[in-house]
């Protein structure tokens, strides 16, 4: 199999939403009038973001999911993606499953793969995603206002808990692992939520490095502080069973790979947010509020503020 056979066989699908897709020197894309282009890149490196023997179907899903999550956090409608991939060898069985996982999710969100690059090397997967949104409608990190409510989607901590088990920092039963592993291996990007929050949320971010770290980015960009109640943080039954341990709290507050949205919106929008959650059948939980000042104060059930250390995952710390 040559490089071009590989691209044709595994990464070339119809792209009716592009002027020119895979196969030329560049893709040509036509933007809808009045729209802004949202562009984001996320790279997954073997040994850093996933285990070398990760299930290729789930890896294909996750490679795109983490990028869709960035579109969600901007309130953008995902449209196109490119995929740059370094492979130690051209295993047909691996490529078959990886591309199936990638395209299953791409199809679900109407994303077209319009190009990429393919080389030999240590396993490395890099997607650039492009989406559209009406001019000025982007959900920025910098828009939080004092008095805003702080919300998160879904539940927090499951992915980090599954990872802690795989890294032997904690021991989960088989049933517990089965319940929280999908959050780690097949995160569901909250694209519909991001779209629904346009014109309602003042700020948004997706939780890739942990709630405290990512909410911290909103606070820094918005020159504001936040108060969060730990008892309000939405967690799964498995996560709740481990919350008394220090590691459990860390998974919820600082665990990466959640790919839920954290957003802020005016208190008068409270009912609108609950309606969006009901319509999308996605739990949306108010976890605290934006206050004047800086940094995030986390309070326990008795109102005592916790020492939360220094936040989330940082590749270079
Ligand atoms: P060039 O040599 O001009 O950079 P390439 O040989 O790298 O072109 O790629 C040929 C075509 O295949 C291009 O359209 C490129 O975007 C596309 N392509 C390469 N690798 C991938 C991939 N992994 N997924 C999707 N498209 C790809
Ligand atoms: Mg190239």
mmCIF file of C-alpha atoms and ligand atoms in Angstrom:
data_model
loop_
_atom_site.group_PDB
_atom_site.id
_atom_site.type_symbol
_atom_site.label_atom_id
_atom_site.label_comp_id
_atom_site.label_asym_id
_atom_site.label_seq_id
_atom_site.Cartn_x
_atom_site.Cartn_y
_atom_site.Cartn_z
ATOM 1 C CA UNK A 1 0.000 0.000 0.000
ATOM 2 C CA UNK A 2 1.485 3.343 -1.041
ATOM 3 C CA UNK A 3 0.919 6.595 0.841
ATOM 4 C CA UNK A 4 -1.610 7.620 -1.798
ATOM 5 C CA UNK A 5 -3.453 4.280 -1.681
ATOM 6 C CA UNK A 6 -3.688 4.755 2.063
ATOM 7 C CA UNK A 7 -5.118 8.273 1.764
ATOM 8 C CA UNK A 8 -7.570 7.220 -0.949
ATOM 9 C CA UNK A 9 -8.703 4.117 0.863
ATOM 10 C CA UNK A 10 -9.039 5.355 4.422
ATOM 11 C CA UNK A 11 -9.322 9.126 4.354
ATOM 12 C CA UNK A 12 -11.163 10.087 1.193
ATOM 13 C CA UNK A 13 -14.922 10.513 1.430
ATOM 14 C CA UNK A 14 -17.377 12.671 -0.483
ATOM 15 C CA UNK A 15 -17.154 16.336 0.558
ATOM 16 C CA UNK A 16 -20.234 18.048 -0.909
ATOM 17 C CA UNK A 17 -19.726 20.980 1.483
ATOM 18 C CA UNK A 18 -16.295 21.824 0.032
ATOM 19 C CA UNK A 19 -15.410 23.273 -3.386
ATOM 20 C CA UNK A 20 -12.331 20.994 -3.465
ATOM 21 C CA UNK A 21 -11.607 18.334 -0.837
ATOM 22 C CA UNK A 22 -8.872 15.685 -0.530
ATOM 23 C CA UNK A 23 -6.625 15.140 -3.546
ATOM 24 C CA UNK A 24 -5.345 18.540 -4.633
ATOM 25 C CA UNK A 25 -2.613 20.755 -3.204
ATOM 26 C CA UNK A 26 -5.111 22.537 -1.005
ATOM 27 C CA UNK A 27 -8.764 22.259 -0.151
ATOM 28 C CA UNK A 28 -11.011 25.092 -1.320
ATOM 29 C CA UNK A 29 -13.815 26.087 1.012
ATOM 30 C CA UNK A 30 -16.644 28.505 0.513
ATOM 31 C CA UNK A 31 -17.853 30.361 3.580
ATOM 32 C CA UNK A 32 -21.504 31.200 4.014
ATOM 33 C CA UNK A 33 -22.051 34.975 3.716
ATOM 34 C CA UNK A 34 -21.961 36.920 7.002
ATOM 35 C CA UNK A 35 -20.208 34.141 8.855
ATOM 36 C CA UNK A 36 -16.889 34.082 10.679
ATOM 37 C CA UNK A 37 -14.490 31.154 10.353
ATOM 38 C CA UNK A 38 -13.602 29.374 13.615
ATOM 39 C CA UNK A 39 -10.325 27.428 13.399
ATOM 40 C CA UNK A 40 -8.756 25.224 16.046
ATOM 41 C CA UNK A 41 -6.074 22.510 16.194
ATOM 42 C CA UNK A 42 -5.599 19.739 18.716
ATOM 43 C CA UNK A 43 -2.882 17.116 18.622
ATOM 44 C CA UNK A 44 -2.968 13.691 20.284
ATOM 45 C CA UNK A 45 0.432 12.139 20.945
ATOM 46 C CA UNK A 46 0.931 8.480 21.751
ATOM 47 C CA UNK A 47 2.149 8.060 25.320
ATOM 48 C CA UNK A 48 1.023 11.559 26.302
ATOM 49 C CA UNK A 49 -2.679 11.614 25.369
ATOM 50 C CA UNK A 50 -3.358 7.923 24.900
ATOM 51 C CA UNK A 51 -1.745 4.524 25.371
ATOM 52 C CA UNK A 52 0.065 3.171 22.303
ATOM 53 C CA UNK A 53 -2.248 0.141 22.247
ATOM 54 C CA UNK A 54 -5.454 2.228 22.471
ATOM 55 C CA UNK A 55 -8.456 0.854 20.615
ATOM 56 C CA UNK A 56 -8.155 2.444 17.142
ATOM 57 C CA UNK A 57 -11.925 2.983 16.644
ATOM 58 C CA UNK A 58 -12.172 4.888 19.924
ATOM 59 C CA UNK A 59 -8.977 6.772 19.112
ATOM 60 C CA UNK A 60 -10.455 7.883 15.788
ATOM 61 C CA UNK A 61 -13.514 9.108 17.654
ATOM 62 C CA UNK A 62 -11.509 10.915 20.305
ATOM 63 C CA UNK A 63 -9.137 12.567 17.818
ATOM 64 C CA UNK A 64 -12.097 14.355 16.256
ATOM 65 C CA UNK A 65 -14.125 14.716 19.470
ATOM 66 C CA UNK A 66 -11.518 16.850 21.235
ATOM 67 C CA UNK A 67 -11.524 19.200 18.262
ATOM 68 C CA UNK A 68 -15.319 19.325 18.013
ATOM 69 C CA UNK A 69 -15.285 20.249 21.682
ATOM 70 C CA UNK A 70 -13.362 23.423 20.807
ATOM 71 C CA UNK A 71 -15.983 24.336 18.213
ATOM 72 C CA UNK A 72 -18.658 23.729 20.855
ATOM 73 C CA UNK A 73 -16.884 26.021 23.298
ATOM 74 C CA UNK A 74 -16.915 28.835 20.716
ATOM 75 C CA UNK A 75 -20.532 28.305 19.714
ATOM 76 C CA UNK A 76 -19.391 27.410 16.186
ATOM 77 C CA UNK A 77 -21.055 25.023 13.753
ATOM 78 C CA UNK A 78 -18.301 22.552 12.751
ATOM 79 C CA UNK A 79 -17.944 22.174 8.958
ATOM 80 C CA UNK A 80 -14.537 20.917 7.834
ATOM 81 C CA UNK A 81 -11.459 19.198 9.233
ATOM 82 C CA UNK A 82 -7.957 18.234 8.160
ATOM 83 C CA UNK A 83 -6.102 15.272 9.641
ATOM 84 C CA UNK A 84 -2.331 15.053 9.897
ATOM 85 C CA UNK A 85 -1.150 11.669 10.963
ATOM 86 C CA UNK A 86 2.231 10.099 11.664
ATOM 87 C CA UNK A 87 2.161 6.298 11.737
ATOM 88 C CA UNK A 88 4.922 3.842 12.702
ATOM 89 C CA UNK A 89 3.542 1.417 10.078
ATOM 90 C CA UNK A 90 0.632 1.276 7.654
ATOM 91 C CA UNK A 91 -1.464 -1.395 9.366
ATOM 92 C CA UNK A 92 -4.648 -1.877 7.365
ATOM 93 C CA UNK A 93 -6.551 -3.312 10.323
ATOM 94 C CA UNK A 94 -5.606 -0.325 12.476
ATOM 95 C CA UNK A 95 -6.391 2.252 9.763
ATOM 96 C CA UNK A 96 -9.732 0.605 9.005
ATOM 97 C CA UNK A 97 -10.887 0.953 12.611
ATOM 98 C CA UNK A 98 -9.335 4.371 13.206
ATOM 99 C CA UNK A 99 -10.963 5.891 10.135
ATOM 100 C CA UNK A 100 -14.297 4.223 10.971
ATOM 101 C CA UNK A 101 -14.270 5.850 14.411
ATOM 102 C CA UNK A 102 -13.261 9.200 12.967
ATOM 103 C CA UNK A 103 -15.887 9.215 10.202
ATOM 104 C CA UNK A 104 -18.698 7.927 12.429
ATOM 105 C CA UNK A 105 -18.374 11.046 14.565
ATOM 106 C CA UNK A 106 -17.693 13.290 11.548
ATOM 107 C CA UNK A 107 -20.918 12.135 9.961
ATOM 108 C CA UNK A 108 -22.874 12.699 13.160
ATOM 109 C CA UNK A 109 -21.868 16.377 13.097
ATOM 110 C CA UNK A 110 -21.775 16.932 9.336
ATOM 111 C CA UNK A 111 -18.010 17.503 9.326
ATOM 112 C CA UNK A 112 -16.124 16.836 6.083
ATOM 113 C CA UNK A 113 -12.480 15.716 6.002
ATOM 114 C CA UNK A 114 -10.977 17.974 3.322
ATOM 115 C CA UNK A 115 -7.248 17.299 3.626
ATOM 116 C CA UNK A 116 -4.316 16.410 5.790
ATOM 117 C CA UNK A 117 -0.843 14.979 5.754
ATOM 118 C CA UNK A 118 0.394 11.415 6.167
ATOM 119 C CA UNK A 119 3.925 10.488 7.208
ATOM 120 C CA UNK A 120 5.828 7.685 8.867
ATOM 121 C CA UNK A 121 6.834 8.351 12.459
ATOM 122 C CA UNK A 122 5.862 7.849 16.105
ATOM 123 C CA UNK A 123 2.054 7.687 16.324
ATOM 124 C CA UNK A 124 0.748 11.251 16.352
ATOM 125 C CA UNK A 125 -2.691 12.515 15.352
ATOM 126 C CA UNK A 126 -3.429 16.134 14.636
ATOM 127 C CA UNK A 127 -6.763 17.548 13.514
ATOM 128 C CA UNK A 128 -7.435 21.093 12.433
ATOM 129 C CA UNK A 129 -11.124 21.818 12.601
ATOM 130 C CA UNK A 130 -12.985 24.650 10.926
ATOM 131 C CA UNK A 131 -16.452 25.867 11.710
ATOM 132 C CA UNK A 132 -18.715 28.814 11.105
ATOM 133 C CA UNK A 133 -20.594 31.211 13.279
ATOM 134 C CA UNK A 134 -22.454 34.468 12.675
ATOM 135 C CA UNK A 135 -20.192 37.512 12.922
ATOM 136 C CA UNK A 136 -19.707 38.555 16.535
ATOM 137 C CA UNK A 137 -21.566 35.539 17.939
ATOM 138 C CA UNK A 138 -18.512 33.656 19.261
ATOM 139 C CA UNK A 139 -18.592 32.526 22.904
ATOM 140 C CA UNK A 140 -15.339 33.998 24.198
ATOM 141 C CA UNK A 141 -13.427 33.322 27.391
ATOM 142 C CA UNK A 142 -13.318 37.050 28.038
ATOM 143 C CA UNK A 143 -17.043 37.768 28.337
ATOM 144 C CA UNK A 144 -17.874 36.717 31.922
ATOM 145 C CA UNK A 145 -19.556 39.450 33.983
ATOM 146 C CA UNK A 146 -19.775 39.888 37.761
ATOM 147 C CA UNK A 147 -23.086 38.348 38.832
ATOM 148 C CA UNK A 148 -23.079 35.700 36.069
ATOM 149 C CA UNK A 149 -23.998 32.186 37.062
ATOM 150 C CA UNK A 150 -21.322 29.548 36.365
ATOM 151 C CA UNK A 151 -22.600 26.333 34.775
ATOM 152 C CA UNK A 152 -21.163 23.027 33.638
ATOM 153 C CA UNK A 153 -22.657 20.385 31.351
ATOM 154 C CA UNK A 154 -22.784 16.645 32.037
ATOM 155 C CA UNK A 155 -20.762 15.250 34.898
ATOM 156 C CA UNK A 156 -17.175 15.837 35.973
ATOM 157 C CA UNK A 157 -14.371 13.482 36.944
ATOM 158 C CA UNK A 158 -15.257 10.186 35.240
ATOM 159 C CA UNK A 159 -12.537 10.384 32.577
ATOM 160 C CA UNK A 160 -9.902 11.313 35.150
ATOM 161 C CA UNK A 161 -11.089 8.541 37.462
ATOM 162 C CA UNK A 162 -10.798 5.958 34.680
ATOM 163 C CA UNK A 163 -7.318 7.248 33.852
ATOM 164 C CA UNK A 164 -6.301 7.124 37.529
ATOM 165 C CA UNK A 165 -7.331 3.459 37.520
ATOM 166 C CA UNK A 166 -5.410 2.671 34.325
ATOM 167 C CA UNK A 167 -2.354 4.360 35.827
ATOM 168 C CA UNK A 168 -2.861 2.316 39.025
ATOM 169 C CA UNK A 169 -3.339 5.318 41.307
ATOM 170 C CA UNK A 170 -6.718 3.984 42.378
ATOM 171 C CA UNK A 171 -8.456 0.632 42.053
ATOM 172 C CA UNK A 172 -11.943 0.507 40.539
ATOM 173 C CA UNK A 173 -14.135 -2.567 40.316
ATOM 174 C CA UNK A 174 -14.805 -3.917 36.839
ATOM 175 C CA UNK A 175 -18.305 -2.448 36.904
ATOM 176 C CA UNK A 176 -17.029 0.952 38.030
ATOM 177 C CA UNK A 177 -14.411 1.027 35.294
ATOM 178 C CA UNK A 178 -17.009 0.035 32.699
ATOM 179 C CA UNK A 179 -19.183 2.936 33.850
ATOM 180 C CA UNK A 180 -16.528 5.639 33.623
ATOM 181 C CA UNK A 181 -14.190 4.434 30.835
ATOM 182 C CA UNK A 182 -16.439 5.743 27.995
ATOM 183 C CA UNK A 183 -15.922 9.286 29.297
ATOM 184 C CA UNK A 184 -12.172 8.799 28.810
ATOM 185 C CA UNK A 185 -12.162 6.909 25.517
ATOM 186 C CA UNK A 186 -15.221 8.285 23.742
ATOM 187 C CA UNK A 187 -15.994 11.792 25.003
ATOM 188 C CA UNK A 188 -19.141 13.348 23.572
ATOM 189 C CA UNK A 189 -18.493 16.873 22.282
ATOM 190 C CA UNK A 190 -21.217 19.330 23.353
ATOM 191 C CA UNK A 191 -21.690 20.898 19.929
ATOM 192 C CA UNK A 192 -25.479 21.345 20.204
ATOM 193 C CA UNK A 193 -25.063 23.019 23.578
ATOM 194 C CA UNK A 194 -22.506 25.471 22.206
ATOM 195 C CA UNK A 195 -24.889 26.407 19.397
ATOM 196 C CA UNK A 196 -27.810 26.809 21.806
ATOM 197 C CA UNK A 197 -25.756 29.104 24.065
ATOM 198 C CA UNK A 198 -25.124 31.682 21.318
ATOM 199 C CA UNK A 199 -26.643 34.978 22.410
ATOM 200 C CA UNK A 200 -27.281 33.619 25.921
ATOM 201 C CA UNK A 201 -23.930 32.761 27.519
ATOM 202 C CA UNK A 202 -21.434 35.536 28.224
ATOM 203 C CA UNK A 203 -18.418 33.221 28.168
ATOM 204 C CA UNK A 204 -17.586 29.552 27.591
ATOM 205 C CA UNK A 205 -14.684 27.092 27.559
ATOM 206 C CA UNK A 206 -14.426 23.342 27.182
ATOM 207 C CA UNK A 207 -12.945 21.439 30.098
ATOM 208 C CA UNK A 208 -9.880 19.705 28.705
ATOM 209 C CA UNK A 209 -7.374 20.431 31.484
ATOM 210 C CA UNK A 210 -9.718 20.348 34.495
ATOM 211 C CA UNK A 211 -12.522 22.558 35.790
ATOM 212 C CA UNK A 212 -10.323 24.799 37.940
ATOM 213 C CA UNK A 213 -7.710 25.342 35.247
ATOM 214 C CA UNK A 214 -10.235 25.996 32.505
ATOM 215 C CA UNK A 215 -12.588 28.155 34.564
ATOM 216 C CA UNK A 216 -9.367 29.932 35.577
ATOM 217 C CA UNK A 217 -8.831 30.842 31.906
ATOM 218 C CA UNK A 218 -12.289 32.444 31.807
ATOM 219 C CA UNK A 219 -11.530 34.352 35.006
ATOM 220 C CA UNK A 220 -8.155 35.592 33.766
ATOM 221 C CA UNK A 221 -9.553 36.641 30.397
ATOM 222 C CA UNK A 222 -12.589 38.300 32.010
ATOM 223 C CA UNK A 223 -10.678 39.962 34.887
ATOM 224 C CA UNK A 224 -13.072 38.446 37.402
ATOM 225 C CA UNK A 225 -13.222 35.851 40.169
ATOM 226 C CA UNK A 226 -15.597 32.974 40.930
ATOM 227 C CA UNK A 227 -17.081 31.179 43.900
ATOM 228 C CA UNK A 228 -17.850 27.499 43.414
ATOM 229 C CA UNK A 229 -19.653 25.100 45.754
ATOM 230 C CA UNK A 230 -18.052 21.664 45.663
ATOM 231 C CA UNK A 231 -21.339 20.081 46.757
ATOM 232 C CA UNK A 232 -23.000 21.354 43.573
ATOM 233 C CA UNK A 233 -20.497 19.821 41.154
ATOM 234 C CA UNK A 234 -22.310 17.251 39.005
ATOM 235 C CA UNK A 235 -20.858 13.761 39.371
ATOM 236 C CA UNK A 236 -21.777 10.226 38.365
ATOM 237 C CA UNK A 237 -22.644 7.600 41.011
ATOM 238 C CA UNK A 238 -19.200 6.003 40.575
ATOM 239 C CA UNK A 239 -17.466 9.350 40.989
ATOM 240 C CA UNK A 240 -19.557 10.132 44.074
ATOM 241 C CA UNK A 241 -18.471 6.868 45.685
ATOM 242 C CA UNK A 242 -14.856 8.095 45.501
ATOM 243 C CA UNK A 243 -15.383 11.746 46.422
ATOM 244 C CA UNK A 244 -14.252 11.379 50.028
ATOM 245 C CA UNK A 245 -10.743 10.482 48.893
ATOM 246 C CA UNK A 246 -8.391 13.321 48.016
ATOM 247 C CA UNK A 247 -7.855 11.768 44.579
ATOM 248 C CA UNK A 248 -11.604 11.756 43.967
ATOM 249 C CA UNK A 249 -11.886 15.466 44.687
ATOM 250 C CA UNK A 250 -8.940 16.074 42.396
ATOM 251 C CA UNK A 251 -10.620 14.149 39.577
ATOM 252 C CA UNK A 252 -13.688 16.375 39.808
ATOM 253 C CA UNK A 253 -11.953 19.717 40.331
ATOM 254 C CA UNK A 254 -8.796 19.244 38.287
ATOM 255 C CA UNK A 255 -9.276 16.090 36.209
ATOM 256 C CA UNK A 256 -8.589 16.590 32.508
ATOM 257 C CA UNK A 257 -10.241 15.086 29.450
ATOM 258 C CA UNK A 258 -13.812 15.891 30.571
ATOM 259 C CA UNK A 259 -14.827 17.734 27.372
ATOM 260 C CA UNK A 260 -17.832 19.219 29.099
ATOM 261 C CA UNK A 261 -18.555 22.924 28.670
ATOM 262 C CA UNK A 262 -18.133 25.419 31.479
ATOM 263 C CA UNK A 263 -19.979 28.656 30.740
ATOM 264 C CA UNK A 264 -21.295 31.756 32.424
ATOM 265 C CA UNK A 265 -24.580 33.545 31.790
ATOM 266 C CA UNK A 266 -26.650 36.292 33.418
ATOM 267 C CA UNK A 267 -28.850 35.151 36.320
ATOM 268 C CA UNK A 268 -31.929 36.308 34.359
ATOM 269 C CA UNK A 269 -31.113 33.577 31.805
ATOM 270 C CA UNK A 270 -31.393 30.819 34.417
ATOM 271 C CA UNK A 271 -34.666 29.409 33.068
ATOM 272 C CA UNK A 272 -33.395 29.565 29.463
ATOM 273 C CA UNK A 273 -30.402 27.443 30.448
ATOM 274 C CA UNK A 274 -32.606 24.873 32.178
ATOM 275 C CA UNK A 275 -34.809 24.733 29.066
ATOM 276 C CA UNK A 276 -31.788 24.128 26.845
ATOM 277 C CA UNK A 277 -30.684 21.294 29.128
ATOM 278 C CA UNK A 278 -34.148 19.739 29.000
ATOM 279 C CA UNK A 279 -34.353 20.055 25.206
ATOM 280 C CA UNK A 280 -30.889 18.522 24.698
ATOM 281 C CA UNK A 281 -31.436 15.934 27.447
ATOM 282 C CA UNK A 282 -28.128 17.048 28.900
ATOM 283 C CA UNK A 283 -27.800 17.895 32.588
ATOM 284 C CA UNK A 284 -26.752 21.525 33.057
ATOM 285 C CA UNK A 285 -25.767 22.439 36.589
ATOM 286 C CA UNK A 286 -25.200 25.834 38.163
ATOM 287 C CA UNK A 287 -22.048 25.419 40.227
ATOM 288 C CA UNK A 288 -21.403 28.957 41.432
ATOM 289 C CA UNK A 289 -21.138 32.573 40.414
ATOM 290 C CA UNK A 290 -18.789 35.180 39.009
ATOM 291 C CA UNK A 291 -17.627 37.740 41.551
ATOM 292 C CA UNK A 292 -15.371 40.790 41.522
ATOM 293 C CA UNK A 293 -11.693 40.061 42.078
ATOM 294 C CA UNK A 294 -9.603 37.215 40.732
ATOM 295 C CA UNK A 295 -9.176 33.468 41.110
ATOM 296 C CA UNK A 296 -11.631 30.782 42.083
ATOM 297 C CA UNK A 297 -12.739 30.086 45.649
ATOM 298 C CA UNK A 298 -14.073 26.542 46.153
ATOM 299 C CA UNK A 299 -16.298 26.026 49.197
ATOM 300 C CA UNK A 300 -17.204 22.724 50.826
ATOM 301 C CA UNK A 301 -20.689 21.839 52.093
ATOM 302 C CA UNK A 302 -20.053 23.888 55.271
ATOM 303 C CA UNK A 303 -19.011 26.976 53.335
ATOM 304 C CA UNK A 304 -15.330 26.515 54.243
ATOM 305 C CA UNK A 305 -13.007 27.363 51.363
ATOM 306 C CA UNK A 306 -10.740 24.514 50.236
ATOM 307 C CA UNK A 307 -7.089 24.676 49.363
ATOM 308 C CA UNK A 308 -7.232 23.572 45.734
ATOM 309 C CA UNK A 309 -3.515 23.583 44.939
ATOM 310 C CA UNK A 310 -2.481 24.869 41.574
ATOM 311 C CA UNK A 311 -5.148 23.673 39.212
ATOM 312 C CA UNK A 312 -5.138 21.480 36.170
ATOM 313 C CA UNK A 313 -2.935 19.613 33.786
ATOM 314 C CA UNK A 314 0.012 21.470 32.331
ATOM 315 C CA UNK A 315 2.330 19.687 29.878
ATOM 316 C CA UNK A 316 5.383 21.648 30.977
ATOM 317 C CA UNK A 317 4.934 21.929 34.702
HETATM 318 P P1 LIG B 1 1.291 17.521 -0.919
HETATM 319 O O1 LIG B 1 2.463 16.688 -1.306
HETATM 320 O O2 LIG B 1 0.845 18.470 -1.969
HETATM 321 O O3 LIG B 1 1.424 18.113 0.442
HETATM 322 P P2 LIG B 1 0.113 15.167 -0.001
HETATM 323 O O4 LIG B 1 0.739 14.146 -0.832
HETATM 324 O O5 LIG B 1 0.621 15.406 1.376
HETATM 325 O O6 LIG B 1 0.072 16.508 -0.830
HETATM 326 O O7 LIG B 1 -1.439 14.838 0.123
HETATM 327 C C1 LIG B 1 -2.225 14.588 -1.028
HETATM 328 C C2 LIG B 1 -3.642 14.923 -0.747
HETATM 329 O O8 LIG B 1 -4.151 14.078 0.279
HETATM 330 C C3 LIG B 1 -3.850 16.349 -0.238
HETATM 331 O O9 LIG B 1 -5.092 16.806 -0.726
HETATM 332 C C4 LIG B 1 -3.900 16.168 1.242
HETATM 333 O O10 LIG B 1 -4.657 17.217 1.844
HETATM 334 C C5 LIG B 1 -4.578 14.837 1.371
HETATM 335 N N1 LIG B 1 -4.219 14.088 2.588
HETATM 336 C C6 LIG B 1 -3.002 13.639 2.956
HETATM 337 N N2 LIG B 1 -3.063 12.936 4.108
HETATM 338 C C7 LIG B 1 -4.358 12.960 4.498
HETATM 339 C C8 LIG B 1 -5.063 12.448 5.608
HETATM 340 N N3 LIG B 1 -4.462 11.739 6.586
HETATM 341 N N4 LIG B 1 -6.391 12.687 5.684
HETATM 342 C C9 LIG B 1 -7.002 13.383 4.728
HETATM 343 N N5 LIG B 1 -6.414 13.873 3.639
HETATM 344 C C10 LIG B 1 -5.088 13.682 3.517
HETATM 345 MG MG1 LIG B 2 1.491 17.223 2.167
#
